[in-house]
Coordinates of C-alpha atoms and ligand atoms in Angstrom, one line a residue:
X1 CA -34.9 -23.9 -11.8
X2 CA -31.7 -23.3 -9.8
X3 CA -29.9 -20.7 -8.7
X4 CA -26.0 -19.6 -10.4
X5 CA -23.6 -17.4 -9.2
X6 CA -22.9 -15.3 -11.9
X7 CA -19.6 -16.4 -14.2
X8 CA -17.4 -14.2 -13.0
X9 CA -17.7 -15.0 -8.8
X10 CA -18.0 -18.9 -9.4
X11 CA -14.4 -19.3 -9.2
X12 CA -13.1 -16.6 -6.7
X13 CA -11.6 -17.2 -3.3
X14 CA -12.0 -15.2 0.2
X15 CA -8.9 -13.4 0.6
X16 CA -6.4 -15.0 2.6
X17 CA -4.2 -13.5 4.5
X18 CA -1.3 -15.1 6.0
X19 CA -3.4 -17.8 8.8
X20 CA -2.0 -18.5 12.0
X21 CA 0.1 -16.9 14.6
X22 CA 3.4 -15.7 14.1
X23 CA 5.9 -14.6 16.3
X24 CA 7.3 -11.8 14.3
X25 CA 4.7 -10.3 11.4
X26 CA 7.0 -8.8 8.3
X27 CA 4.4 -9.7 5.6
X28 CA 1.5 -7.2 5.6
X29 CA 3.9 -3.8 5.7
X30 CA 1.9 -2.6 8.5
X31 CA 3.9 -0.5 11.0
X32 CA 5.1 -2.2 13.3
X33 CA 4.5 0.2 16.4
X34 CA 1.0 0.4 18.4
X35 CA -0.5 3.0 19.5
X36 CA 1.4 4.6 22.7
X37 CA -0.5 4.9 26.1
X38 CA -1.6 8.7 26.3
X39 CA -3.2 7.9 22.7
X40 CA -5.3 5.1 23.7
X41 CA -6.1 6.7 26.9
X42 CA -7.8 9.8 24.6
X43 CA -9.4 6.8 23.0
X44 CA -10.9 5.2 26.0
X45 CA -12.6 8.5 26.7
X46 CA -13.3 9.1 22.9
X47 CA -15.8 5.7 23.7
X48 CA -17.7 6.8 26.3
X49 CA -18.7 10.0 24.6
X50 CA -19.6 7.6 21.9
X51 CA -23.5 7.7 20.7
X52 CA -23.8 4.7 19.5
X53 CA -27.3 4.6 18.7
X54 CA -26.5 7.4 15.8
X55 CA -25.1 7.3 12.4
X56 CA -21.6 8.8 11.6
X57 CA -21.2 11.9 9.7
X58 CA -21.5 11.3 6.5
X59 CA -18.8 14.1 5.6
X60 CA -16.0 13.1 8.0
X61 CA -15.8 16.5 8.8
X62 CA -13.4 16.3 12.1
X63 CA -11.3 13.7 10.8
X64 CA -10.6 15.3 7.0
X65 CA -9.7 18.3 8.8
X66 CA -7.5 16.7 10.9
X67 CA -5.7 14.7 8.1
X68 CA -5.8 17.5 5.6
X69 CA -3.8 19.2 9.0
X70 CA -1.6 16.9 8.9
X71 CA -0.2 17.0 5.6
X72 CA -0.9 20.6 4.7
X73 CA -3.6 20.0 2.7
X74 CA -7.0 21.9 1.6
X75 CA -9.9 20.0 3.2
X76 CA -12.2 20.5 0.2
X77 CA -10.5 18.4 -2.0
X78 CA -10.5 15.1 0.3
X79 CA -12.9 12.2 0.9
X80 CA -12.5 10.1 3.0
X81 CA -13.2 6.5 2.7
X82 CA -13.3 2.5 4.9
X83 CA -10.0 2.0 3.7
X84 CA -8.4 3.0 0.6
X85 CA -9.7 -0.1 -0.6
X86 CA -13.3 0.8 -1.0
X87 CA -11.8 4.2 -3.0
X88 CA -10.1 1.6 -5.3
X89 CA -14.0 0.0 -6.0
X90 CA -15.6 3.1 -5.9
X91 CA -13.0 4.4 -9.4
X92 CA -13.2 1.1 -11.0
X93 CA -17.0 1.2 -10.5
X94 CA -18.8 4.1 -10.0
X95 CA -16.3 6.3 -11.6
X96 CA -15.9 4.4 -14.8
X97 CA -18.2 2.8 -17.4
X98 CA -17.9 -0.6 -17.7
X99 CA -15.9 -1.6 -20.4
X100 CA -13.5 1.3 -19.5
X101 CA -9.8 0.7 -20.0
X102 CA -7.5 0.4 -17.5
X103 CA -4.0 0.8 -17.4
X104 CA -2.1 -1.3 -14.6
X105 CA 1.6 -1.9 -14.1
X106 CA 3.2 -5.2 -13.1
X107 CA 4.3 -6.4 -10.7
X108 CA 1.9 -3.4 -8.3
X109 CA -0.6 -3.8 -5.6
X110 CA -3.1 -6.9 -7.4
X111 CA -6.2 -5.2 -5.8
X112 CA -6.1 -2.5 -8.9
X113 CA -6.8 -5.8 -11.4
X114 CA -9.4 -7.1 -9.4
X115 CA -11.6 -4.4 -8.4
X116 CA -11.3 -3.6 -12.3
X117 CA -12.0 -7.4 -13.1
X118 CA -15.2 -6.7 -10.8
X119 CA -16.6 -3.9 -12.4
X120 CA -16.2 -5.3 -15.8
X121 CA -13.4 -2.6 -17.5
X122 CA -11.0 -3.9 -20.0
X123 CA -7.0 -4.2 -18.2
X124 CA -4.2 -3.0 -20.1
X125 CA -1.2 -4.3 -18.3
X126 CA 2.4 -2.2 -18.6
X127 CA 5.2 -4.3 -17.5
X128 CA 8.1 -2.8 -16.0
X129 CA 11.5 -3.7 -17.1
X130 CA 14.1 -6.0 -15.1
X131 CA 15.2 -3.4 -12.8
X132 CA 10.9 -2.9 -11.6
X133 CA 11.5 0.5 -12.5
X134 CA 8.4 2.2 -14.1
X135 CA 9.4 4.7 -17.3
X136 CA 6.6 7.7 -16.7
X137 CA 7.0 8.5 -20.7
X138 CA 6.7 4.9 -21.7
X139 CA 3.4 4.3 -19.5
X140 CA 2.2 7.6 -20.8
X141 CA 3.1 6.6 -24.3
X142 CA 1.3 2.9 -23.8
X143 CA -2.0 4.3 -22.2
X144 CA -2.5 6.8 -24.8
X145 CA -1.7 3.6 -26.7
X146 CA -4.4 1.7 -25.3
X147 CA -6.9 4.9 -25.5
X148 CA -6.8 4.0 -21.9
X149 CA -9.5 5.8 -19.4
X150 CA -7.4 5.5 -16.3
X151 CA -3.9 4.9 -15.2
X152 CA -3.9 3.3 -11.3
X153 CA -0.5 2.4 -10.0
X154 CA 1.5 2.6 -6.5
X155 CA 4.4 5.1 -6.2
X156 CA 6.0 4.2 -4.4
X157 CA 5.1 0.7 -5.5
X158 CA 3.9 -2.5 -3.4
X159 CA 5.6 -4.8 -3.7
X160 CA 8.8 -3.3 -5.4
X161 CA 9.7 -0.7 -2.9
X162 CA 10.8 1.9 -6.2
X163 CA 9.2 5.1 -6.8
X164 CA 8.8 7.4 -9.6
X165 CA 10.0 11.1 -8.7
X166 CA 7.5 13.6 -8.3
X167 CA 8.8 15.2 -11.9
X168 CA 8.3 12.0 -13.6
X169 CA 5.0 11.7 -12.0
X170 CA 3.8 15.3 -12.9
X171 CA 4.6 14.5 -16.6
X172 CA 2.6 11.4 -16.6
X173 CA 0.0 13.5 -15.2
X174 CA 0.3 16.0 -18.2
X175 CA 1.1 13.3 -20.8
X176 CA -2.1 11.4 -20.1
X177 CA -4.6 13.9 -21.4
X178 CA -7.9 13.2 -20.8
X179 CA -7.0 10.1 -19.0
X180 CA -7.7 9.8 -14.9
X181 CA -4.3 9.0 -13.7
X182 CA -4.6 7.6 -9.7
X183 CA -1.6 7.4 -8.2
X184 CA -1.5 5.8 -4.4
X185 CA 0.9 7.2 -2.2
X186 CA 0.1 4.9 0.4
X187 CA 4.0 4.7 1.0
X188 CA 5.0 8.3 0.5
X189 CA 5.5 8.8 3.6
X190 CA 8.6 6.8 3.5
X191 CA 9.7 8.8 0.4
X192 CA 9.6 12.2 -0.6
X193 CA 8.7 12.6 -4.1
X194 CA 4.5 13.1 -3.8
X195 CA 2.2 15.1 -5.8
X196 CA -0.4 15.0 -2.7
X197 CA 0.2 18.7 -2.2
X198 CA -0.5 19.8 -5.9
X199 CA -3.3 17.0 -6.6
X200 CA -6.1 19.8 -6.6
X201 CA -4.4 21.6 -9.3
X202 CA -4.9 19.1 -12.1
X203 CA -7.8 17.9 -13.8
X204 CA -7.1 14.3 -14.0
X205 CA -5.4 13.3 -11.3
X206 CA -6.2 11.6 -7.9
X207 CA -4.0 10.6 -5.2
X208 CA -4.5 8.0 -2.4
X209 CA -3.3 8.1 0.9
X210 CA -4.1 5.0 3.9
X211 CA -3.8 5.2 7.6
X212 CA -2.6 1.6 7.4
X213 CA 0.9 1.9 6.9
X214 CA 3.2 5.1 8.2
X215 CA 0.2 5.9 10.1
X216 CA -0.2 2.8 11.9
X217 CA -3.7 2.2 11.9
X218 CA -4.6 -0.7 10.0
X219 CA -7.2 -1.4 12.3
X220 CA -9.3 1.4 12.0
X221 CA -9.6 1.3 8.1
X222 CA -9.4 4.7 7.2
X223 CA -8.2 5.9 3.5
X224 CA -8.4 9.2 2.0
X225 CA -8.8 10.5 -1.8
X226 CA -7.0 14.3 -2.6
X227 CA -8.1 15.8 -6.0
X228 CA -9.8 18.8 -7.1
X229 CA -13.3 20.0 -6.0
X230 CA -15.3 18.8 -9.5
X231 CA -13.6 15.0 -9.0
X232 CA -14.3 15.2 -5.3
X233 CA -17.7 16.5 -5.3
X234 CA -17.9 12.9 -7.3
X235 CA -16.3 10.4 -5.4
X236 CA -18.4 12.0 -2.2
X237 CA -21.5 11.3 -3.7
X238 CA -20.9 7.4 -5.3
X239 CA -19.5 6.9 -2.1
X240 CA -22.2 5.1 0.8
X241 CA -23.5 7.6 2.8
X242 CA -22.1 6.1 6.5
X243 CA -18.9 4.6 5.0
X244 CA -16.6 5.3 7.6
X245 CA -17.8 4.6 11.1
X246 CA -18.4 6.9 14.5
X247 CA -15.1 4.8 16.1
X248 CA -13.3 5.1 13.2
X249 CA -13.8 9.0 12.7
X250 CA -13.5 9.7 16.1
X251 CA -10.2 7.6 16.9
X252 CA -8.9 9.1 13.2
X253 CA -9.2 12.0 14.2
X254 CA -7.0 11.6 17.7
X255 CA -4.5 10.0 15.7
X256 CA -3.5 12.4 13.1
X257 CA -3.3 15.3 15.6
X258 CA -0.5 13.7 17.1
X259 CA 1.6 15.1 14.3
X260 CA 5.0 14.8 16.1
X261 CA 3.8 11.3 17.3
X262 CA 3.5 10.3 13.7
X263 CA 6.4 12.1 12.3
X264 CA 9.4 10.6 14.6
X265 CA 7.4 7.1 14.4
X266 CA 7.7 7.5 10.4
X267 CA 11.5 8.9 10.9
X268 CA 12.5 5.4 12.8
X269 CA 10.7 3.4 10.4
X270 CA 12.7 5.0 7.8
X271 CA 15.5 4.0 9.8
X272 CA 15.1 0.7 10.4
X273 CA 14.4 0.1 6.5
X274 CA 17.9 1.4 5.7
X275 CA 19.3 -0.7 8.2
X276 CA 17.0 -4.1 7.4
X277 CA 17.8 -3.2 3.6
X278 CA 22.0 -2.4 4.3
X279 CA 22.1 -6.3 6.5
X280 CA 20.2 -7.8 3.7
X281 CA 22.6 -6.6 1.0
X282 CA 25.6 -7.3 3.5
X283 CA 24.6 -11.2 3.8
X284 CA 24.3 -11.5 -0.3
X285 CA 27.5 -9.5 -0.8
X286 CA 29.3 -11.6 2.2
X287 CA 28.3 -15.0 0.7
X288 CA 27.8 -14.0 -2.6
X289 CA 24.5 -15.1 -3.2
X290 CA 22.3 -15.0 -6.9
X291 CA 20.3 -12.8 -5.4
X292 CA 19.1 -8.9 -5.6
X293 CA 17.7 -6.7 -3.3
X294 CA 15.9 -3.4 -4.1
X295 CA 16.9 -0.3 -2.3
X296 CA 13.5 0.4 -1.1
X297 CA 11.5 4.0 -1.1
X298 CA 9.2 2.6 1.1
X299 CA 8.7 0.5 4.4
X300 CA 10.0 -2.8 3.1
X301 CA 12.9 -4.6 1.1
X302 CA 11.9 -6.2 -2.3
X303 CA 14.8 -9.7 -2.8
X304 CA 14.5 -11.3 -5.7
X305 CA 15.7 -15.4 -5.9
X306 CA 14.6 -18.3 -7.0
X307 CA 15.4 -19.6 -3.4
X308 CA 12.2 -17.1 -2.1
X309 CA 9.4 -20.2 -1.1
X310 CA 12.1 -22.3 0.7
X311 CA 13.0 -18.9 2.6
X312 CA 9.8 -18.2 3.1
X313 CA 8.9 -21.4 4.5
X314 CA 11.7 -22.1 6.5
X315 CA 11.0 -18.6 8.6
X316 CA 7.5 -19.5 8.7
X317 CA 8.8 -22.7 10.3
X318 CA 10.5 -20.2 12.7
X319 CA 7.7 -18.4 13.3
X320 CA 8.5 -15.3 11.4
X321 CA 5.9 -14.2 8.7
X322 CA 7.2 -12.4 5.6
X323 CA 5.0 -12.0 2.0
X324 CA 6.0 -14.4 -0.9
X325 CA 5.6 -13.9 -4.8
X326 CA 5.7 -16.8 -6.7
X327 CA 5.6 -15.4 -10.0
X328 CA 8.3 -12.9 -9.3
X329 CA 10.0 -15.5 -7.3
X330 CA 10.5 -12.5 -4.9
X331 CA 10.4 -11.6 -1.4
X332 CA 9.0 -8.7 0.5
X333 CA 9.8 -7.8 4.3
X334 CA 8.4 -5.6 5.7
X335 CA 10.5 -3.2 8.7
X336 CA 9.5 -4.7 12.1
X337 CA 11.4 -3.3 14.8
X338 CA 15.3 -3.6 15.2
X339 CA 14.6 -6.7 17.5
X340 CA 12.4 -8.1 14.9
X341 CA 14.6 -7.0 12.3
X342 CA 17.2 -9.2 14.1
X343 CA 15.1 -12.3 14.1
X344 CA 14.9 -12.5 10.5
X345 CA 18.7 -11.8 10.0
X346 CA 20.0 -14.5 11.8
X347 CA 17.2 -16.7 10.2
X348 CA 17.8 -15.6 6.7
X349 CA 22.3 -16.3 7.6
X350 CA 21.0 -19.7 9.1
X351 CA 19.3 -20.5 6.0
X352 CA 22.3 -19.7 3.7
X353 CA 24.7 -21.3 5.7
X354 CA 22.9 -24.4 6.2
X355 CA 20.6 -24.6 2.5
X356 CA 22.3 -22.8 0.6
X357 CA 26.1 -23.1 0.9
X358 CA 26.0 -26.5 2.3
X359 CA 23.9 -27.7 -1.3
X360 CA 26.8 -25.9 -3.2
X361 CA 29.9 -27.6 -1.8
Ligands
PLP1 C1 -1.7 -1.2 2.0 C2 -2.0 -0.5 0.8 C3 -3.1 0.3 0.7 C4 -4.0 0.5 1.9 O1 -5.2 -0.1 1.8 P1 -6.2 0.2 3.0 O2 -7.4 -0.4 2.4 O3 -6.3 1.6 3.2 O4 -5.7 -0.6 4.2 C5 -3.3 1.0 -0.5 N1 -2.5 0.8 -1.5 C6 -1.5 0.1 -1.5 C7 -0.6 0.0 -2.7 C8 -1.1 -0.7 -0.3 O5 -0.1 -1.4 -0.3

């Protein structure tokens, strides 16, 4: 007798990142500022009052009132969890039977497919149209459809960078009946069309929010589910007890009371989107490239040509990491900073003028 892995884990791979060291990191729409001084001074002292020898509280009590602060929120209707990515296992999992159906969109975040893969639930997928807009009546119209169990999908979306308004989102919410929809704001903060604020009032909905990207905290993995007290009581108890760790709560807490901290750090990334998006669009328009770049509701710019693995190749050459999509044949760059920004625009024109219009003539 020998052992098997089971069918469904035989095949998969670790998940790979981006390996090696890069100058300039565009590919993983982190934000590209650290912490600032006086913050990881509070830190350093946050560690030495640090018991290490005890488990965390299991409630995140601190850091949910901090966050639910934050946003204006009502702490009884958040959990908080390592990441939002164990939130997306714990609905494809615990919350749902297995052969559940699940509604995802495409192109969106892949870790919705997987976890569902995981847990053994049947995926519905709604493709968007050619502009990677999402229709709310449409996906409400295919999950009732599909008799779907829950709707999961970014807004605004990774990797497009396009959002559904808060209207549009609110009638999918309705629309969908007895179906859970989820939707991750992860990148709302960028935008500002979210139902975070009203998520208690419904019945089936859940939103997502992550320290990892406006936030800046990637490191920590901290993510946090807003919905109303009967689906919350829920996700707090499927959830592991000591999920998020002493560090983690502690140094979550810091962060998110630095409110004005997090708010002009959001306002310049904002910035320096509209800026890395206006360049991007002023290089295709000036040399009249085939190619289409997505005015972006979130931290990143979404450019579409068939030229994307050369591009992304050639600044990897240069040390300068963006995220490539083969099946879309797409780019995604994330904001860096304006000097960062300016590294991979003179890359990108170099690439043009000596790949691209030098093939042409
Ligand atoms: C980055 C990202 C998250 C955050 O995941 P964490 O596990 O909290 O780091 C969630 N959803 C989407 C769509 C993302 O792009």
């Amino acid at each position: 007798m020998s052992y098997n892995l089971c069918e469904k884990v035989r095949e998969l791979e670790p998940y790979q990142p981006i390996s090696g060291t890069y100058k300039v990191r565009l590919d993983a729409n982190e934000s590209f500022f650290d912490l600032p001084p006086e913050v990881r001074e509070e830190i350093k002292a946050i560690i030495d009052k640090t018991d290490f020898n005890r488990y965390p509280d299991p409630t995140a009590k601190k850091l949910t009132e901090a966050f639910a602060a934050y946003y204006g929120l009502d702490p009884e209707n958040i959990t908080v969890t390592n990441g939002s990515d164990e939130m997306l296992y714990l609905l494809a999992s615990a919350m749902l039977e297995r052969g559940s159906r699940v509604v995802v969109t495409d192109p969106d975040f892949s870790m919705y497919g997987f976890y569902s893969f995981l847990s053994e639930n049947e995926i519905f997928t709604y493709k968007k149209n050619d502009k990677l807009n999402i229709d709310a009546e449409e996906l409400a119209e295919f999950a009732r459809e599909k008799n779907a169990d829950m709707i999961i999908f970014s807004n605004p979306c990774n990797p497009t960078g396009q959002g559904i308004t808060a209207e549009d989102a609110r009638k999918l919410v309705r629309n969908a009946g007895d179906c859970l929809v989820v939707l991750d704001e992860a990148y709302m903060d960028f935008w500002d069309e979210p139902l975070l604020n009203e998520a208690g009032e419904y019945e089936n909905l859940i939103v997502l929010k992550t320290a990892s990207k406006a936030v800046g905290a990637a490191g920590i993995r901290l993510g946090f589910a807003v919905a109303n007290p009967t689906i919350t009581k829920a996700l707090r108890a499927v959830k592991s007890p000591y999920n998020v760790n002493e560090l983690s709560q502690e140094i979550g807490t810091c962060i998110y009371s630095h409110s004005e901290m997090l708010r002009s750090r959001r306002d310049e990334i904002r910035e320096n989107t509209a800026e890395l998006y206006e360049q991007i669009c002023k290089l295709i328009s000036n040399y009249q490239l085939p190619m289409d770049a997505l005015k972006p509701c979130a931290n990143f710019v979404f450019v579409r040509t068939d030229k994307a693995e050369r591009i992304f190749e050639y600044l990897l050459e240069n040390s300068v990491a963006v995220r490539y999509f083969g099946k879309a044949e797409a780019l995604r760059i994330t904001t860096g900073s304006k000097q960062e920004n300016g590294v991979f625009l003179q890359l990108f024109e170099k690439f043009i003028i000596e790949n691209i219009l030098k093939t042409n003539r």
